[in-house]
């Protein structure tokens, strides 16, 4: 048996998974090849180590940790309804719920993304609002403030600091100050001059 | 709690009843696979806390996706659900191990964060703490190098001592397919063995 093929079959040799013919050929090769002998010893060492992890499932069926955390269909149904499995508050069943199943990194990323969206929305809204205000003054008339709520500068200056801005100023009686204002007139745009009609010019004839 | 056996025909019947709306049909499946998966995950992870967490996630996924499981693509005899359920459990455990490895790299700390339960494996009771740690590291490093099916074959063959034919029947694979996966698993194990600086005495 060639060395390369022997190397490939060493694992199966250690596991007793070779055919009778393969076993005999490899055995003869091992008598002569020190490299394969050493490799086989390593493989057997690895196998022996891993066998120490053997756990009969039947014995574990009575493990107290497994029993106390055993699952029932009802709690599986509850958690299956939850939208985000990452937000499970803890182990589904049993009195021994300990470590939560939350994933802090996921929550952190979600929080940062939400904050970014909020800030973007506020910024866009502010820009749109300021643009709207700057262009609105050229074309639309502001809503006239009811007369009763107009603040007379004289009265406003006499307001005590404790007065609230929403305090409605009563209409001053005639003679009180000079703040009796006339009926507010609609604001007329002045930026755009009123176009004057063209007057025809007499063309003199020669 | 006893781990009852379910004949394969009955297992398919349970699936059909579940899909018809009888969710209680899921309970016998939990009872059967619970201790087996727990043992399997303990072997992979070496820690009861982690194994129970992954077991929880596995059953939740199986419960949510059983309706779309395709009969016939997995397993030929025995328990038709087994290959699918073990693959789910293995994927979740591997994902956990990989994230753990990344966290350890970032923390630049040689110490492992999770507690390794040294009392779980009776066969290790005569080994020193150092030996148990080395063996656990050997397995962990090897698992990180393998895909899902190779991991299943590694645990089944090298840890549980199952023969290629037995593994093939359980997973719906040919003996030759199991042999190839087991050989790749052995390559990963030998590489991990050398990374740990271990030598044959």
Short mmCIF file of C-alpha atoms in Angstrom, two decimals:
data_model
loop_
_atom_site.label_atom_id
_atom_site.label_comp_id
_atom_site.label_asym_id
_atom_site.label_seq_id
_atom_site.Cartn_x
_atom_site.Cartn_y
_atom_site.Cartn_z
CA UNK A 1 0.00 0.00 0.00
CA UNK A 2 1.30 3.40 -0.92
CA UNK A 3 2.12 5.86 1.80
CA UNK A 4 -0.39 8.49 0.60
CA UNK A 5 -3.24 6.00 0.61
CA UNK A 6 -2.12 4.66 3.96
CA UNK A 7 -2.26 8.19 5.41
CA UNK A 8 -5.85 8.53 4.21
CA UNK A 9 -6.93 5.28 5.82
CA UNK A 10 -5.27 5.72 9.23
CA UNK A 11 -8.41 7.20 10.74
CA UNK A 12 -10.56 4.35 9.49
CA UNK A 13 -7.93 1.88 10.71
CA UNK A 14 -8.13 3.33 14.21
CA UNK A 15 -11.93 3.20 14.03
CA UNK A 16 -11.98 -0.39 12.79
CA UNK A 17 -13.90 0.70 9.72
CA UNK A 18 -11.67 -0.88 7.06
CA UNK A 19 -12.45 -3.88 4.94
CA UNK A 20 -10.48 -7.00 5.70
CA UNK A 21 -8.25 -6.47 2.67
CA UNK A 22 -7.57 -2.83 3.46
CA UNK A 23 -6.78 -3.76 7.07
CA UNK A 24 -4.20 -6.34 6.06
CA UNK A 25 -2.49 -4.05 3.55
CA UNK A 26 -2.32 -1.16 5.97
CA UNK A 27 -1.01 -3.38 8.74
CA UNK A 28 1.86 -4.47 6.53
CA UNK A 29 2.60 -0.82 5.67
CA UNK A 30 2.60 0.19 9.32
CA UNK A 31 5.29 -2.36 10.08
CA UNK A 32 7.64 -0.42 7.84
CA UNK A 33 6.54 3.22 7.98
CA UNK A 34 7.53 5.13 11.14
CA UNK A 35 5.67 8.26 10.01
CA UNK A 36 2.40 6.38 9.78
CA UNK A 37 3.12 4.73 13.12
CA UNK A 38 3.52 8.11 14.76
CA UNK A 39 0.43 9.52 13.06
CA UNK A 40 -1.62 6.52 14.10
CA UNK A 41 -0.52 6.99 17.71
CA UNK A 42 -1.65 10.62 17.52
CA UNK A 43 -5.02 9.64 16.11
CA UNK A 44 -5.51 7.08 18.88
CA UNK A 45 -4.60 9.69 21.48
CA UNK A 46 -7.21 12.08 20.04
CA UNK A 47 -9.85 9.37 19.99
CA UNK A 48 -9.14 8.45 23.61
CA UNK A 49 -9.47 12.08 24.71
CA UNK A 50 -12.77 12.61 22.93
CA UNK A 51 -14.27 9.41 24.27
CA UNK A 52 -14.10 11.07 27.69
CA UNK A 53 -16.99 13.26 26.53
CA UNK A 54 -19.33 10.34 26.11
CA UNK A 55 -22.70 11.01 27.75
CA UNK A 56 -25.51 8.47 27.67
CA UNK A 57 -28.69 10.35 26.83
CA UNK A 58 -30.77 7.94 28.88
CA UNK A 59 -28.93 8.92 32.04
CA UNK A 60 -29.33 12.60 31.27
CA UNK A 61 -33.09 12.18 31.01
CA UNK A 62 -33.18 12.33 34.81
CA UNK A 63 -30.79 15.28 35.09
CA UNK A 64 -32.38 17.75 37.56
CA UNK A 65 -31.35 20.80 35.51
CA UNK A 66 -33.00 19.38 32.43
CA UNK A 67 -36.14 18.40 34.30
CA UNK A 68 -36.52 21.79 35.96
CA UNK A 69 -36.11 23.48 32.59
CA UNK A 70 -38.23 21.06 30.63
CA UNK A 71 -40.39 22.39 27.86
CA UNK A 72 -44.11 22.30 27.33
CA UNK A 73 -46.06 23.14 24.24
CA UNK A 74 -47.92 26.00 25.92
CA UNK A 75 -44.79 28.03 26.58
CA UNK A 76 -43.42 27.25 23.14
CA UNK A 77 -46.64 28.68 21.72
CA UNK A 78 -46.28 31.82 23.82
CA UNK A 79 -42.76 32.46 22.71
CA UNK A 80 -43.47 31.59 19.10
CA UNK A 81 -45.93 34.49 19.10
CA UNK A 82 -43.31 36.97 20.20
CA UNK A 83 -42.12 39.04 17.29
CA UNK A 84 -38.54 39.34 18.25
CA UNK A 85 -36.95 36.16 19.63
CA UNK A 86 -34.00 38.22 20.83
CA UNK A 87 -36.19 39.83 23.44
CA UNK A 88 -37.01 36.64 25.29
CA UNK A 89 -36.85 37.65 28.92
CA UNK A 90 -35.16 34.49 29.99
CA UNK A 91 -35.31 30.75 29.73
CA UNK A 92 -38.82 29.79 28.75
CA UNK A 93 -39.64 27.41 31.52
CA UNK A 94 -38.76 26.29 34.92
CA UNK A 95 -38.08 28.03 38.15
CA UNK A 96 -34.43 28.20 37.30
CA UNK A 97 -34.64 30.91 34.68
CA UNK A 98 -31.34 32.60 34.89
CA UNK A 99 -29.46 34.32 32.17
CA UNK A 100 -31.68 36.35 29.80
CA UNK A 101 -31.51 35.60 26.12
CA UNK A 102 -31.15 39.29 25.29
CA UNK A 103 -28.36 40.21 22.98
CA UNK A 104 -26.98 43.57 24.10
CA UNK A 105 -25.26 44.31 20.82
CA UNK A 106 -28.50 43.84 18.88
CA UNK A 107 -30.36 46.16 21.21
CA UNK A 108 -27.60 48.74 21.04
CA UNK A 109 -27.58 48.74 17.26
CA UNK A 110 -31.37 49.04 17.20
CA UNK A 111 -31.26 51.97 19.63
CA UNK A 112 -28.58 53.82 17.62
CA UNK A 113 -30.50 53.29 14.41
CA UNK A 114 -33.74 54.54 15.96
CA UNK A 115 -31.98 57.64 17.29
CA UNK A 116 -30.49 58.31 13.88
CA UNK A 117 -33.92 58.07 12.26
CA UNK A 118 -35.42 60.44 14.81
CA UNK A 119 -32.69 63.03 14.35
CA UNK A 120 -32.98 62.81 10.59
CA UNK A 121 -36.73 63.28 10.76
CA UNK A 122 -36.43 66.30 13.04
CA UNK A 123 -33.75 67.86 10.83
CA UNK A 124 -35.74 67.36 7.66
CA UNK A 125 -38.86 68.73 9.31
CA UNK A 126 -36.99 71.82 10.51
CA UNK A 127 -35.55 72.47 7.05
CA UNK A 128 -38.90 72.05 5.36
CA UNK A 129 -40.62 74.29 7.89
CA UNK A 130 -38.07 77.08 7.53
CA UNK A 131 -38.30 76.91 3.75
CA UNK A 132 -42.07 77.04 3.95
CA UNK A 133 -42.00 80.09 6.22
CA UNK A 134 -39.57 82.00 4.03
CA UNK A 135 -41.61 81.50 0.89
CA UNK A 136 -45.03 81.86 2.51
CA UNK A 137 -44.49 85.57 3.26
CA UNK A 138 -44.42 86.47 -0.42
CA UNK A 139 -47.69 84.95 -1.43
CA UNK A 140 -50.04 84.40 1.42
CA UNK A 141 -51.58 86.64 3.98
CA UNK A 142 -51.13 85.66 7.58
CA UNK A 143 -54.20 84.88 9.56
CA UNK A 144 -55.25 88.14 11.17
CA UNK A 145 -55.06 88.06 14.90
CA UNK A 146 -58.40 88.64 16.59
CA UNK A 147 -58.66 92.16 17.85
CA UNK A 148 -59.30 91.16 21.37
CA UNK A 149 -56.04 89.33 21.48
CA UNK A 150 -53.87 91.95 19.98
CA UNK A 151 -51.28 93.18 22.31
CA UNK A 152 -50.93 96.86 22.67
CA UNK A 153 -47.26 97.73 22.96
CA UNK A 154 -48.04 100.09 25.80
CA UNK A 155 -49.96 97.50 27.70
CA UNK A 156 -47.45 94.81 26.82
CA UNK A 157 -44.64 96.89 28.28
CA UNK A 158 -46.60 97.40 31.43
CA UNK A 159 -47.19 93.72 31.89
CA UNK A 160 -45.61 92.41 34.98
CA UNK A 161 -42.96 89.74 34.48
CA UNK A 162 -45.25 87.19 36.06
CA UNK A 163 -47.78 87.56 33.31
CA UNK A 164 -48.01 84.53 31.12
CA UNK A 165 -47.61 84.94 27.37
CA UNK A 166 -50.98 83.40 26.78
CA UNK A 167 -52.76 85.92 28.84
CA UNK A 168 -55.37 87.56 26.73
CA UNK A 169 -55.18 91.28 26.92
CA UNK A 170 -58.53 92.82 27.25
CA UNK A 171 -59.49 95.52 24.88
CA UNK A 172 -58.51 98.84 26.44
CA UNK A 173 -61.32 101.30 26.97
CA UNK A 174 -61.34 104.38 24.85
CA UNK A 175 -58.99 106.92 26.22
CA UNK A 176 -56.70 104.48 27.84
CA UNK A 177 -53.44 104.95 26.21
CA UNK A 178 -53.15 105.07 22.50
CA UNK A 179 -53.42 101.45 21.92
CA UNK A 180 -56.91 101.30 20.59
CA UNK A 181 -56.22 99.85 17.28
CA UNK A 182 -58.39 100.10 14.31
CA UNK A 183 -59.85 97.15 12.62
CA UNK A 184 -56.94 95.28 11.25
CA UNK A 185 -56.62 95.52 7.56
CA UNK A 186 -55.61 92.62 5.41
CA UNK A 187 -51.98 92.58 4.72
CA UNK A 188 -51.18 93.51 1.22
CA UNK A 189 -48.10 92.16 -0.49
CA UNK A 190 -45.66 94.84 -1.38
CA UNK A 191 -42.80 92.81 -2.73
CA UNK A 192 -44.47 92.34 -6.02
CA UNK A 193 -45.60 95.60 -7.49
CA UNK A 194 -49.05 95.71 -8.87
CA UNK A 195 -48.70 95.59 -12.58
CA UNK A 196 -50.00 98.73 -14.28
CA UNK A 197 -51.91 98.36 -17.43
CA UNK A 198 -50.08 99.38 -20.55
CA UNK A 199 -51.31 102.59 -22.08
CA UNK A 200 -51.33 102.64 -25.81
CA UNK A 201 -49.13 105.31 -27.44
CA UNK A 202 -50.28 107.23 -30.37
CA UNK A 203 -48.05 106.54 -33.29
CA UNK A 204 -47.59 109.60 -35.26
CA UNK A 205 -47.89 109.20 -38.93
CA UNK A 206 -45.50 110.89 -41.19
CA UNK B 1 -38.84 12.12 33.08
CA UNK B 2 -38.25 9.21 30.74
CA UNK B 3 -37.15 9.58 27.20
CA UNK B 4 -39.75 7.49 25.40
CA UNK B 5 -39.00 6.00 22.03
CA UNK B 6 -41.14 6.94 19.07
CA UNK B 7 -41.35 4.66 16.07
CA UNK B 8 -40.67 6.55 12.86
CA UNK B 9 -44.17 6.03 11.48
CA UNK B 10 -45.59 7.51 14.64
CA UNK B 11 -43.19 10.43 14.37
CA UNK B 12 -44.55 11.27 10.94
CA UNK B 13 -48.06 10.91 12.28
CA UNK B 14 -47.25 13.41 15.00
CA UNK B 15 -46.01 15.84 12.37
CA UNK B 16 -49.18 15.45 10.36
CA UNK B 17 -51.36 16.01 13.41
CA UNK B 18 -49.31 19.07 14.34
CA UNK B 19 -49.76 20.51 10.87
CA UNK B 20 -53.48 19.85 11.09
CA UNK B 21 -53.60 22.17 14.09
CA UNK B 22 -53.08 19.82 17.01
CA UNK B 23 -50.18 21.52 18.74
CA UNK B 24 -50.20 18.99 21.58
CA UNK B 25 -48.79 16.54 19.06
CA UNK B 26 -45.50 18.38 19.51
CA UNK B 27 -45.07 17.29 23.13
CA UNK B 28 -44.03 13.66 22.44
CA UNK B 29 -41.37 14.99 20.07
CA UNK B 30 -40.02 17.22 22.82
CA UNK B 31 -40.00 14.35 25.28
CA UNK B 32 -38.09 12.13 22.86
CA UNK B 33 -35.48 14.58 21.61
CA UNK B 34 -34.94 16.62 24.76
CA UNK B 35 -32.45 14.43 26.60
CA UNK B 36 -30.72 13.32 23.41
CA UNK B 37 -30.19 16.87 22.23
CA UNK B 38 -29.17 17.93 25.72
CA UNK B 39 -26.46 15.27 25.78
CA UNK B 40 -25.34 16.21 22.28
CA UNK B 41 -25.15 19.92 23.10
CA UNK B 42 -23.35 19.25 26.36
CA UNK B 43 -20.73 17.33 24.42
CA UNK B 44 -20.31 20.22 22.01
CA UNK B 45 -20.39 23.04 24.53
CA UNK B 46 -19.23 21.50 27.81
CA UNK B 47 -21.52 23.73 29.82
CA UNK B 48 -25.05 23.05 31.08
CA UNK B 49 -26.13 26.67 31.00
CA UNK B 50 -25.15 27.10 27.35
CA UNK B 51 -26.52 23.71 26.40
CA UNK B 52 -29.93 24.50 27.92
CA UNK B 53 -30.03 27.88 26.17
CA UNK B 54 -29.27 26.34 22.79
CA UNK B 55 -31.74 23.54 23.48
CA UNK B 56 -34.41 26.15 24.13
CA UNK B 57 -33.64 27.95 20.90
CA UNK B 58 -33.62 24.68 18.99
CA UNK B 59 -37.07 23.63 20.15
CA UNK B 60 -38.46 27.07 19.45
CA UNK B 61 -37.13 26.95 15.89
CA UNK B 62 -38.42 23.42 15.35
CA UNK B 63 -41.82 24.45 16.68
CA UNK B 64 -41.97 27.46 14.40
CA UNK B 65 -40.74 25.71 11.28
CA UNK B 66 -42.17 22.22 11.58
CA UNK B 67 -45.05 23.20 9.34
CA UNK B 68 -42.65 23.77 6.45
CA UNK B 69 -40.38 20.77 7.06
CA UNK B 70 -40.16 18.60 3.99
CA UNK B 71 -40.66 14.91 4.53
CA UNK B 72 -38.32 12.75 2.50
CA UNK B 73 -35.39 15.08 2.14
CA UNK B 74 -33.89 14.00 5.42
CA UNK B 75 -33.41 10.55 6.83
CA UNK B 76 -34.44 7.28 5.37
CA UNK B 77 -35.09 5.10 8.37
CA UNK B 78 -35.38 5.55 12.08
CA UNK B 79 -36.55 9.00 13.03
CA UNK B 80 -37.18 11.19 10.00
CA UNK B 81 -37.02 14.41 12.00
CA UNK B 82 -33.65 13.61 13.59
CA UNK B 83 -31.34 14.88 10.80
CA UNK B 84 -33.21 18.16 10.57
CA UNK B 85 -33.41 18.71 14.32
CA UNK B 86 -29.75 17.85 14.87
CA UNK B 87 -28.72 20.21 12.08
CA UNK B 88 -30.68 23.03 13.70
CA UNK B 89 -29.12 22.31 17.09
CA UNK B 90 -25.64 22.06 15.57
CA UNK B 91 -25.99 25.31 13.65
CA UNK B 92 -27.06 27.16 16.76
CA UNK B 93 -24.30 25.66 18.86
CA UNK B 94 -21.69 26.41 16.19
CA UNK B 95 -22.96 29.96 15.91
CA UNK B 96 -22.61 30.31 19.66
CA UNK B 97 -19.06 28.93 19.61
CA UNK B 98 -18.04 31.23 16.78
CA UNK B 99 -19.44 34.32 18.48
CA UNK B 100 -17.71 33.28 21.65
CA UNK B 101 -14.43 32.95 19.77
CA UNK B 102 -14.85 36.42 18.23
CA UNK B 103 -15.63 37.92 21.66
CA UNK B 104 -12.53 36.32 23.10
CA UNK B 105 -10.39 37.67 20.30
CA UNK B 106 -11.74 41.18 20.78
CA UNK B 107 -11.27 41.13 24.51
CA UNK B 108 -7.71 39.97 23.90
CA UNK B 109 -8.04 37.90 26.95
CA UNK B 110 -6.87 34.33 27.17
CA UNK B 111 -9.48 33.55 29.79
CA UNK B 112 -12.72 31.98 28.73
CA UNK B 113 -15.82 33.83 29.82
CA UNK B 114 -18.10 30.87 30.21
CA UNK B 115 -17.78 28.41 32.97
CA UNK B 116 -16.88 24.94 31.84
CA UNK B 117 -18.67 22.35 33.90
CA UNK B 118 -16.04 19.83 34.78
CA UNK B 119 -18.41 17.55 36.62
CA UNK B 120 -20.66 16.70 33.72
CA UNK B 121 -18.63 13.92 32.14
CA UNK B 122 -18.16 10.86 34.32
CA UNK B 123 -15.40 9.55 32.07
CA UNK B 124 -13.34 12.64 32.91
CA UNK B 125 -13.51 12.33 36.66
CA UNK B 126 -10.10 10.69 36.85
CA UNK B 127 -8.49 13.36 34.68
CA UNK B 128 -6.77 16.42 36.02
CA UNK B 129 -8.34 19.83 35.56
CA UNK B 130 -5.65 20.71 33.06
CA UNK B 131 -6.28 17.60 31.01
CA UNK B 132 -10.01 18.29 30.93
CA UNK B 133 -9.38 21.85 29.80
CA UNK B 134 -7.01 20.72 27.06
CA UNK B 135 -9.46 18.15 25.79
CA UNK B 136 -12.27 20.70 25.78
CA UNK B 137 -10.08 23.13 23.86
CA UNK B 138 -9.13 20.43 21.38
CA UNK B 139 -12.78 19.79 20.62
CA UNK B 140 -13.70 23.45 20.53
CA UNK B 141 -10.91 24.38 18.11
CA UNK B 142 -11.80 21.50 15.84
CA UNK B 143 -15.51 22.35 15.83
CA UNK B 144 -14.76 25.90 14.71
CA UNK B 145 -13.10 24.54 11.59
CA UNK B 146 -15.97 22.33 10.47
CA UNK B 147 -19.39 22.66 8.87
CA UNK B 148 -22.66 21.37 10.30
CA UNK B 149 -22.61 17.82 8.97
CA UNK B 150 -18.94 17.34 9.76
CA UNK B 151 -19.61 18.41 13.35
CA UNK B 152 -22.47 15.96 13.70
CA UNK B 153 -20.27 13.17 12.37
CA UNK B 154 -17.40 14.16 14.66
CA UNK B 155 -19.52 14.03 17.79
CA UNK B 156 -21.34 10.88 16.75
CA UNK B 157 -18.19 8.99 15.82
CA UNK B 158 -15.36 10.26 18.01
CA UNK B 159 -17.38 11.07 21.12
CA UNK B 160 -20.30 8.64 21.04
CA UNK B 161 -18.40 5.88 19.25
CA UNK B 162 -21.05 5.30 16.59
CA UNK B 163 -20.06 3.41 13.45
CA UNK B 164 -20.28 5.02 10.03
CA UNK B 165 -23.31 2.94 9.08
CA UNK B 166 -25.20 3.88 12.25
CA UNK B 167 -24.48 7.57 11.70
CA UNK B 168 -25.56 7.28 8.09
CA UNK B 169 -28.88 5.74 9.01
CA UNK B 170 -29.57 8.41 11.57
CA UNK B 171 -28.65 11.30 9.28
CA UNK B 172 -29.88 9.95 5.99
CA UNK B 173 -26.35 9.73 4.56
CA UNK B 174 -24.45 6.91 2.91
CA UNK B 175 -21.60 5.26 4.83
CA UNK B 176 -19.17 6.69 2.31
CA UNK B 177 -20.51 10.21 2.88
CA UNK B 178 -20.12 9.73 6.62
CA UNK B 179 -16.59 8.41 6.13
CA UNK B 180 -15.59 11.52 4.15
CA UNK B 181 -17.05 13.86 6.72
CA UNK B 182 -15.41 11.96 9.53
CA UNK B 183 -12.06 12.11 7.75
CA UNK B 184 -12.39 15.88 7.43
CA UNK B 185 -13.30 16.05 11.09
CA UNK B 186 -10.16 14.08 11.92
CA UNK B 187 -8.04 16.50 9.89
CA UNK B 188 -9.50 19.38 11.92
CA UNK B 189 -8.87 17.51 15.15
CA UNK B 190 -5.25 16.80 14.26
CA UNK B 191 -4.73 20.41 13.28
CA UNK B 192 -6.16 21.54 16.62
CA UNK B 193 -4.00 18.97 18.39
CA UNK B 194 -0.91 20.50 16.83
CA UNK B 195 -2.08 24.07 17.51
CA UNK B 196 -2.32 23.20 21.19
CA UNK B 197 1.22 21.92 21.07
CA UNK B 198 0.24 18.45 22.10
CA UNK B 199 2.50 15.52 21.34
CA UNK B 200 2.14 11.83 21.60
CA UNK B 201 3.83 10.72 24.82
#
